[in-house]
Coordinates of N, CA and C in Angstrom, one line a residue:
M1 N -86.9 -99.1 81.8 CA -85.9 -100.2 81.7 C -84.5 -99.6 81.9
A2 N -83.8 -100.3 82.7 CA -82.4 -99.8 83.1 C -81.5 -99.9 81.9
K3 N -80.6 -98.9 81.8 CA -79.6 -98.9 80.8 C -78.5 -99.9 81.1
P4 N -78.0 -100.6 80.2 CA -76.9 -101.6 80.5 C -75.6 -100.8 80.8
A5 N -74.8 -101.4 81.7 CA -73.6 -100.8 82.1 C -72.6 -100.8 80.9
K6 N -71.9 -99.7 80.7 CA -71.0 -99.6 79.6 C -69.7 -100.4 79.9
R7 N -69.2 -101.1 78.9 CA -68.0 -101.8 79.1 C -66.8 -100.9 79.1
M8 N -65.8 -101.2 79.9 CA -64.6 -100.3 80.0 C -63.6 -100.8 78.9
T9 N -63.0 -99.9 78.2 CA -61.9 -100.2 77.3 C -60.6 -100.1 78.0
M10 N -59.6 -100.7 77.3 CA -58.2 -100.6 77.9 C -57.8 -99.1 78.0
E11 N -58.1 -98.4 76.9 CA -57.7 -97.0 76.9 C -58.3 -96.2 78.0
Q12 N -59.6 -96.4 78.3 CA -60.3 -95.8 79.4 C -59.6 -96.1 80.7
Y13 N -59.3 -97.4 80.9 CA -58.7 -97.8 82.2 C -57.3 -97.2 82.4
L14 N -56.5 -97.2 81.3 CA -55.2 -96.6 81.4 C -55.2 -95.1 81.8
R15 N -56.3 -94.4 81.5 CA -56.4 -93.0 81.8 C -57.0 -92.8 83.2
S16 N -57.5 -93.9 83.8 CA -58.3 -93.7 85.1 C -57.3 -93.5 86.3
N17 N -57.9 -92.8 87.3 CA -57.2 -92.6 88.5 C -56.9 -93.9 89.2
T18 N -57.7 -94.9 89.1 CA -57.5 -96.2 89.7 C -56.2 -96.8 89.2
D19 N -56.0 -96.7 87.9 CA -54.8 -97.3 87.3 C -53.5 -96.5 87.8
H20 N -53.6 -95.2 87.8 CA -52.5 -94.4 88.2 C -52.1 -94.7 89.7
K21 N -53.1 -94.9 90.5 CA -52.8 -95.2 91.9 C -52.2 -96.6 92.1
E22 N -52.8 -97.6 91.4 CA -52.3 -98.9 91.4 C -50.9 -99.0 90.9
D23 N -50.6 -98.4 89.8 CA -49.2 -98.4 89.3 C -48.2 -97.8 90.2
G24 N -48.6 -96.7 90.9 CA -47.7 -96.1 91.9 C -47.4 -97.0 93.0
Q25 N -48.4 -97.7 93.5 CA -48.3 -98.6 94.6 C -47.4 -99.8 94.3
N26 N -47.7 -100.4 93.1 CA -46.9 -101.6 92.6 C -45.5 -101.2 92.4
A27 N -45.3 -100.0 91.8 CA -43.9 -99.6 91.5 C -43.1 -99.4 92.8
A28 N -43.8 -98.9 93.8 CA -43.1 -98.7 95.1 C -42.8 -100.0 95.8
L29 N -43.6 -101.0 95.6 CA -43.3 -102.4 96.1 C -42.1 -103.0 95.5
V30 N -41.9 -102.8 94.2 CA -40.7 -103.4 93.6 C -39.5 -102.4 93.5
G31 N -39.7 -101.2 94.0 CA -38.6 -100.3 94.0 C -38.2 -99.6 92.6
M32 N -39.3 -99.4 91.8 CA -39.1 -98.8 90.5 C -39.9 -97.5 90.5
T33 N -39.7 -96.7 89.5 CA -40.5 -95.5 89.3 C -41.8 -96.0 88.6
A34 N -42.9 -95.2 88.7 CA -44.1 -95.7 88.1 C -44.0 -95.8 86.6
A35 N -43.3 -94.8 86.0 CA -43.1 -94.9 84.5 C -42.3 -96.1 84.1
A36 N -41.3 -96.5 84.8 CA -40.6 -97.7 84.5 C -41.4 -99.0 84.7
F37 N -42.2 -99.0 85.8 CA -43.0 -100.1 86.0 C -44.1 -100.3 85.0
K38 N -44.6 -99.2 84.5 CA -45.7 -99.2 83.5 C -45.3 -100.0 82.2
K39 N -44.0 -100.0 81.9 CA -43.5 -100.6 80.7 C -43.2 -102.1 80.8
T40 N -43.3 -102.6 82.0 CA -43.0 -104.0 82.2 C -44.1 -104.9 81.8
P41 N -43.8 -106.2 81.4 CA -44.9 -107.1 81.0 C -45.9 -107.4 82.1
Q42 N -45.4 -107.4 83.4 CA -46.3 -107.6 84.5 C -47.3 -106.5 84.6
A43 N -46.9 -105.3 84.4 CA -47.9 -104.2 84.5 C -49.0 -104.3 83.4
K44 N -48.5 -104.6 82.2 CA -49.5 -104.8 81.1 C -50.4 -105.9 81.4
R45 N -49.9 -107.0 82.0 CA -50.8 -108.2 82.3 C -51.8 -107.8 83.4
I46 N -51.4 -107.0 84.4 CA -52.3 -106.6 85.4 C -53.4 -105.7 84.9
D47 N -53.0 -104.8 84.0 CA -54.0 -103.9 83.3 C -55.0 -104.7 82.5
R48 N -54.6 -105.7 81.8 CA -55.5 -106.5 81.0 C -56.5 -107.3 81.9
E49 N -55.9 -107.8 83.0 CA -56.8 -108.6 83.9 C -57.8 -107.7 84.6
M50 N -57.4 -106.5 85.0 CA -58.3 -105.5 85.6 C -59.5 -105.2 84.7
V51 N -59.2 -104.9 83.4 CA -60.2 -104.5 82.5 C -61.2 -105.7 82.3
S52 N -60.6 -106.9 82.2 CA -61.4 -108.1 82.0 C -62.3 -108.3 83.3
L53 N -61.8 -108.1 84.4 CA -62.5 -108.3 85.7 C -63.6 -107.2 85.8
L54 N -63.3 -106.0 85.5 CA -64.3 -104.9 85.5 C -65.5 -105.2 84.5
N55 N -65.1 -105.6 83.4 CA -66.2 -105.9 82.4 C -67.0 -107.1 82.8
R56 N -66.4 -108.1 83.4 CA -67.2 -109.3 83.8 C -68.1 -108.9 85.0
T57 N -67.7 -108.1 85.9 CA -68.5 -107.8 87.0 C -69.6 -106.8 86.6
S58 N -69.4 -106.0 85.6 CA -70.4 -105.0 85.2 C -71.6 -105.6 84.5
T59 N -71.4 -106.8 84.0 CA -72.5 -107.5 83.2 C -73.0 -108.7 84.0
K60 N -72.5 -109.0 85.2 CA -72.9 -110.2 85.9 C -74.4 -110.3 86.1
G61 N -75.1 -109.3 86.5 CA -76.5 -109.4 86.8 C -77.4 -109.6 85.5
R62 N -76.8 -109.3 84.4 CA -77.6 -109.4 83.1 C -77.5 -110.8 82.5
R63 N -76.5 -111.6 82.9 CA -76.3 -112.9 82.3 C -77.3 -113.9 82.8
R64 N -77.7 -114.7 81.9 CA -78.6 -115.8 82.3 C -78.1 -117.1 81.9

């Protein structure tokens, strides 16, 4: 029997390389440093949505 995929927590996502790359790209688009961008409400909303999306797609095959 296959093991179920683990759900990603916000803490895990914030430490991931994906988040660091995404923050750098978004910060460059708006002309801010990555550290300054990370503190904005928009960055926090993007992070919450990404974690939600990753968790929805990791369980998609198991839902009935």
